């Protein structure tokens, strides 16, 4: 009797995991398995469904100040560098041209692969972002718009599902943090860099990364440092429970 | 293919134009006169005055004696040239090669065009009707050569259509003046009783040359097609051009779309054969009221994809105002470039990616203007000049991007002045004020001195410092000049990640 129930249980489990996969597919939580860097950022990937960073998705970033905006730009690039293919063109659509191409190389993205698009109206920016996300030959799209309504985010999400590109929406100074259909919501805050005692100067870029919302995953907060082409976790102490992360958000 | 040339003769060009502008002159005998050696000499005569025996070149006083009711208008200098040029440009609807034939004619190279109007007869008829509707007296003739067409349009009695290769037959009964000869040669020929081309064309060429000069033989050969006569078109012809005349004036957007699609297909087929792609294209709509509506597109990479080019035109179709209707569509590609054979369409290769991205950028620039830029490193130390805009997708950096010096990820287009407190000159500040906030500097790096390039610009050097405040915000500050002479100014130039 006993071995039979065990087999039964295993069978049930396999059915449940199969159904979970189908549900995930319906909810557009698709992602391509990636070989590289899996070890390095496992702490981050544990937050996502199937423990894989979703590449066919829209990621939302929120910033309010100049320095947080700069940190957010850099963090987006380091994510793209870690998880996405780098040898293809990508679009950076924004309402101003504050990004300095010369500095992008240190985050592992070749600046001449980026097509900088500066538009004057947020409406045009959204149109351009959607058009770009529909194009499967684009590696990723960074769009800087202050406001994003639920419907607009849904449109972007649909565009991404058909083309398998990745969208990063960077909202600078949004009026309200409304609910959107993006897969994740991030908040990046620069924190004082770390230097060995007695050393002068400024250290490596260091950020408090707050993944405050993630669909079907668990949010978290980490301190990270960008050192020589890769993201590094500083300490795991901050990896608090999802409820606490929501509170911080 | 043999050439077919049309000659248009507007005998009463100037007076017809006056009648068009002031219709009451239609019923009156009038001349246009200009002073010449202290007398008023007739420059143009209208048909009514001409029937009364008044000719060009007469003195106005004599004309008044013949016809006291004659109206005399002042001749306008350069009028006929201006009118002919305008008419020539208007005639581009019939053929792309239109030349002005002063003082009162046009020459149209219509090779390969008449079949679009259903043959030469309807073609000529259409031209005559259009000009007559404008109010011009017009005579036209079509022949293989400009000379024959000119002669038949002015002096022909039988038919305006000279069949291909039959110039000689058409010319034989015409007077020598129809060969566009100089007046002295004409009077010489007439003096000798040679009133028809028939009577001297069979004479030995050497005899003709001796008596009348080389010009007579040249003109004869030109008329018969033995010597090439080049005509200079008013508008240089775009080598890549497709045209589509419509039977009925088209007024709807759907109609325009259909015409545009057909033209793009024709042009792309041709470009595919020649291995080229469009970089710039103009779509022109000739309206029946003479106005030309035009929309233009540009691409970032030569393209001959019908779908893509139509997509670029599509949002602009709404800008075309058809008014009473469009009678001719014209698509031309002023800039084309070579493209390789698209052999990689089978695989999802990088070149296929590039085409897709180029099409995306075309769509964005088509709608929003020139907003997409790619940057390459430039060999300058000044941050503002250290990047340059790439001219094309294929352009690669000539030098690699530098990573050895700290550069902020966000750079202000214009450095913003800040107030600082500095402990010791040539040291980073201990605190600074920016936008009404106070920032205390905890860590600092620098200075990195960047000199202004004297061969480009005058200015003081900048000492750049990377500083970090107590909250972890990292900034790029610089001091302009030194503390030697006066208090130097401090600026915030960027934000580090």
XYZ file of C-alpha atoms in Angstrom, chain B residues 85-392:
308
model
C 9.244 78.553 -67.971
C 6.008 78.346 -66.012
C 4.272 76.538 -68.856
C 7.217 74.177 -69.228
C 7.020 73.282 -65.566
C 3.321 72.753 -65.882
C 3.922 70.485 -68.897
C 5.982 68.102 -66.806
C 2.713 66.275 -66.307
C 3.056 65.050 -69.881
C 6.705 64.061 -69.821
C 9.642 64.555 -67.499
C 11.791 66.139 -70.221
C 10.456 69.559 -71.129
C 12.601 72.295 -72.602
C 11.929 75.941 -73.275
C 12.208 76.953 -76.917
C 12.363 80.757 -76.937
C 10.794 83.025 -77.935
C 7.421 81.300 -78.133
C 7.644 77.524 -77.986
C 8.189 74.441 -75.862
C 9.912 71.210 -76.752
C 8.796 68.003 -75.066
C 10.711 64.771 -75.282
C 7.802 62.367 -75.033
C 9.540 59.101 -75.865
C 7.549 56.334 -74.224
C 4.866 58.612 -72.841
C 1.942 58.815 -75.346
C 0.748 55.247 -74.697
C -0.225 56.342 -71.186
C -2.820 58.582 -72.794
C -3.825 55.863 -75.255
C -1.728 56.833 -78.275
C -0.261 59.901 -79.927
C -3.520 61.286 -81.228
C -5.319 61.488 -77.884
C -2.068 62.685 -76.365
C -1.785 65.656 -78.732
C -5.478 66.307 -78.399
C -5.147 66.442 -74.618
C -2.272 68.925 -74.855
C -4.174 71.131 -77.297
C -7.339 71.047 -75.179
C -5.509 71.940 -72.015
C -3.672 74.881 -73.609
C -6.790 76.096 -75.379
C -8.705 75.972 -72.109
C -6.050 78.190 -70.628
C -6.751 80.634 -73.467
C -3.613 80.109 -75.523
C -3.526 79.740 -79.292
C -1.504 76.624 -79.762
C -0.150 74.460 -82.547
C 1.641 71.216 -81.846
C 3.402 68.574 -83.881
C 5.083 65.316 -83.046
C 8.050 63.847 -84.907
C 11.241 61.886 -84.356
C 13.356 65.031 -84.203
C 12.957 68.410 -82.603
C 13.705 70.098 -85.941
C 10.957 68.278 -87.835
C 8.447 68.806 -85.041
C 9.329 72.496 -84.945
C 8.886 72.851 -88.697
C 5.587 70.994 -88.841
C 4.142 72.822 -85.827
C 4.874 76.201 -87.449
C 4.394 75.543 -91.142
C 2.770 72.127 -91.502
C -0.536 72.019 -93.417
C -1.508 68.374 -93.446
C -1.159 66.523 -90.132
C 0.581 67.264 -86.846
C 1.724 63.648 -86.499
C 4.856 62.791 -88.437
C 5.248 59.036 -88.360
C 8.487 57.575 -87.194
C 11.165 57.866 -89.909
C 9.030 60.030 -92.246
C 10.584 63.412 -91.434
C 11.859 63.897 -94.975
C 8.395 63.489 -96.514
C 6.956 65.943 -94.046
C 9.663 68.530 -94.645
C 9.715 68.523 -98.446
C 6.796 70.917 -99.079
C 7.734 73.308 -96.266
C 9.485 76.661 -96.765
C 13.180 76.945 -95.862
C 12.378 79.225 -92.922
C 10.907 76.160 -91.163
C 14.446 74.834 -90.733
C 15.215 77.445 -88.024
C 17.756 79.247 -90.227
C 19.230 82.676 -89.763
C 17.256 85.444 -91.546
C 20.139 86.184 -93.934
C 20.274 82.579 -95.127
C 16.515 82.526 -95.594
C 16.517 85.700 -97.674
C 19.380 84.330 -99.787
C 17.443 81.150 -100.483
C 14.329 83.101 -101.386
C 16.290 85.386 -103.666
C 17.381 82.302 -105.570
C 13.780 81.136 -105.846
C 14.179 78.202 -103.482
C 10.789 78.480 -101.777
C 10.530 74.880 -100.664
C 12.932 72.533 -98.949
C 12.090 70.191 -101.798
C 13.881 72.417 -104.262
C 17.327 72.404 -102.659
C 17.574 69.308 -100.515
C 18.848 67.181 -103.392
C 21.659 69.592 -104.236
C 25.231 68.455 -103.526
C 26.153 69.142 -99.909
C 29.425 70.806 -100.861
C 27.575 73.327 -103.033
C 25.111 74.108 -100.253
C 27.912 74.541 -97.729
C 29.806 76.881 -100.074
C 26.820 79.108 -100.703
C 24.931 79.074 -97.425
C 27.413 77.911 -94.814
C 27.585 74.931 -92.496
C 24.589 76.038 -90.443
C 22.106 75.132 -93.185
C 23.471 71.588 -93.390
C 23.502 71.223 -89.622
C 19.901 72.323 -89.368
C 18.894 69.963 -92.168
C 20.648 67.029 -90.513
C 19.080 67.867 -87.194
C 15.626 67.944 -88.707
C 16.174 64.647 -90.487
C 17.645 62.962 -87.451
C 21.135 62.477 -88.863
C 22.636 64.711 -86.265
C 21.785 64.587 -82.590
C 20.203 67.636 -81.085
C 20.256 67.786 -77.324
C 17.518 69.528 -75.445
C 18.036 70.967 -72.007
C 15.131 70.142 -69.713
C 13.844 72.857 -67.358
C 13.888 70.452 -64.456
C 16.728 67.958 -64.242
C 15.190 64.527 -64.442
C 15.331 62.289 -61.439
C 16.754 59.038 -62.685
C 14.530 57.072 -60.318
C 11.027 58.205 -61.012
C 7.678 56.576 -61.602
C 4.522 58.322 -62.761
C 0.878 57.396 -62.823
C -1.682 59.584 -64.601
C -5.272 59.034 -63.548
C -8.214 59.028 -65.925
C -10.501 60.778 -63.476
C -9.316 63.338 -60.930
C -8.745 61.557 -57.630
C -9.998 63.130 -54.449
C -10.090 60.391 -51.817
C -7.399 59.146 -49.478
C -8.082 55.581 -50.603
C -7.469 56.587 -54.198
C -4.196 58.247 -53.290
C -3.152 55.170 -51.320
C -3.827 52.875 -54.259
C -1.820 55.121 -56.581
C 1.019 55.377 -54.116
C 1.148 51.614 -53.586
C 1.322 50.989 -57.313
C 4.115 53.521 -57.785
C 6.127 52.153 -54.857
C 5.818 48.669 -56.283
C 7.030 49.813 -59.712
C 9.934 51.730 -58.258
C 10.959 48.941 -55.897
C 10.860 46.365 -58.688
C 13.169 48.529 -60.697
C 15.501 49.150 -57.748
C 15.633 45.447 -57.002
C 16.856 44.746 -60.526
C 19.563 47.360 -60.130
C 20.526 46.381 -56.597
C 19.676 49.716 -55.037
C 17.542 51.010 -52.214
C 15.751 54.268 -51.429
C 17.262 56.731 -48.974
C 14.895 59.556 -49.799
C 11.663 59.623 -51.746
C 9.242 62.343 -52.829
C 5.634 61.656 -53.660
C 4.133 64.427 -55.759
C 0.493 64.902 -56.627
C -0.305 67.184 -59.533
C -3.723 68.727 -58.992
C -5.983 69.772 -61.828
C -5.789 73.391 -60.703
C -2.030 73.381 -61.314
C -0.968 73.080 -57.685
C 1.547 70.405 -56.703
C 1.188 68.614 -53.368
C 4.239 66.848 -52.092
C 5.200 64.556 -49.210
C 8.704 63.333 -48.497
C 10.187 60.487 -46.535
C 13.730 59.529 -45.644
C 15.218 56.261 -44.511
C 18.234 55.567 -42.357
C 19.334 52.667 -44.495
C 18.661 52.039 -48.165
C 15.393 50.164 -48.426
C 13.311 48.697 -51.225
C 10.681 47.034 -49.119
C 7.316 48.156 -50.511
C 5.627 47.567 -47.194
C 8.129 49.595 -45.257
C 8.177 52.540 -47.638
C 4.398 52.636 -47.764
C 4.312 52.583 -43.975
C 6.570 55.641 -43.888
C 4.340 57.506 -46.328
C 1.082 56.409 -44.725
C 0.858 58.916 -41.852
C 1.652 61.775 -44.230
C -1.062 61.032 -46.785
C -3.454 63.075 -44.673
C -1.335 66.166 -45.450
C -2.179 65.970 -49.151
C -4.976 68.304 -50.087
C -6.669 66.948 -53.190
C -9.037 69.965 -53.593
C -10.730 69.374 -56.978
C -8.762 66.252 -57.698
C -5.346 64.901 -58.577
C -4.586 63.990 -62.155
C -1.018 62.735 -61.907
C 0.944 60.915 -59.236
C 4.708 60.954 -59.337
C 7.127 59.105 -57.122
C 10.797 59.938 -57.345
C 13.826 58.833 -55.392
C 16.419 61.608 -55.422
C 18.790 59.625 -53.212
C 19.375 55.930 -53.748
C 22.188 53.738 -52.488
C 23.498 50.288 -53.272
C 22.346 47.432 -51.090
C 23.537 43.890 -51.111
C 21.431 40.915 -52.005
C 19.273 39.920 -49.094
C 20.503 36.388 -48.880
C 20.297 36.179 -45.135
C 16.521 36.370 -44.895
C 16.379 32.656 -44.084
C 18.192 33.021 -40.822
C 17.699 35.393 -38.001
C 21.063 36.998 -38.558
C 22.510 40.255 -37.393
C 21.981 41.875 -40.779
C 18.302 40.992 -40.646
C 18.219 42.573 -37.199
C 19.801 45.683 -38.573
C 17.180 46.006 -41.284
C 14.394 45.623 -38.735
C 15.960 48.215 -36.450
C 16.497 50.594 -39.367
C 12.838 50.251 -40.293
C 11.845 50.953 -36.700
C 14.019 54.067 -36.630
C 12.520 55.196 -39.936
C 9.054 54.912 -38.449
C 10.077 56.941 -35.410
C 11.878 59.639 -37.372
C 9.059 59.715 -39.900
C 6.598 60.608 -37.177
C 8.637 62.576 -34.666
C 11.375 64.121 -36.778
C 15.104 63.648 -36.468
C 15.156 62.424 -32.868
C 17.156 59.199 -32.962
C 20.890 59.529 -32.507
C 23.766 57.153 -32.117
C 26.929 58.428 -30.498
C 30.569 57.631 -31.125
C 33.588 58.672 -29.091
C 35.397 61.800 -30.249
C 38.982 62.497 -29.330
C 38.430 65.429 -27.034
C 38.894 65.728 -23.299
C 36.145 68.267 -22.752
C 33.112 66.195 -21.763
C 30.769 68.189 -24.010
C 32.924 67.452 -27.030
C 33.926 63.896 -26.168
C 31.035 62.406 -28.132
C 29.842 62.948 -31.663
C 26.724 61.899 -33.495
C 27.233 58.921 -35.784
C 26.271 59.501 -39.388
C 25.014 55.993 -40.076
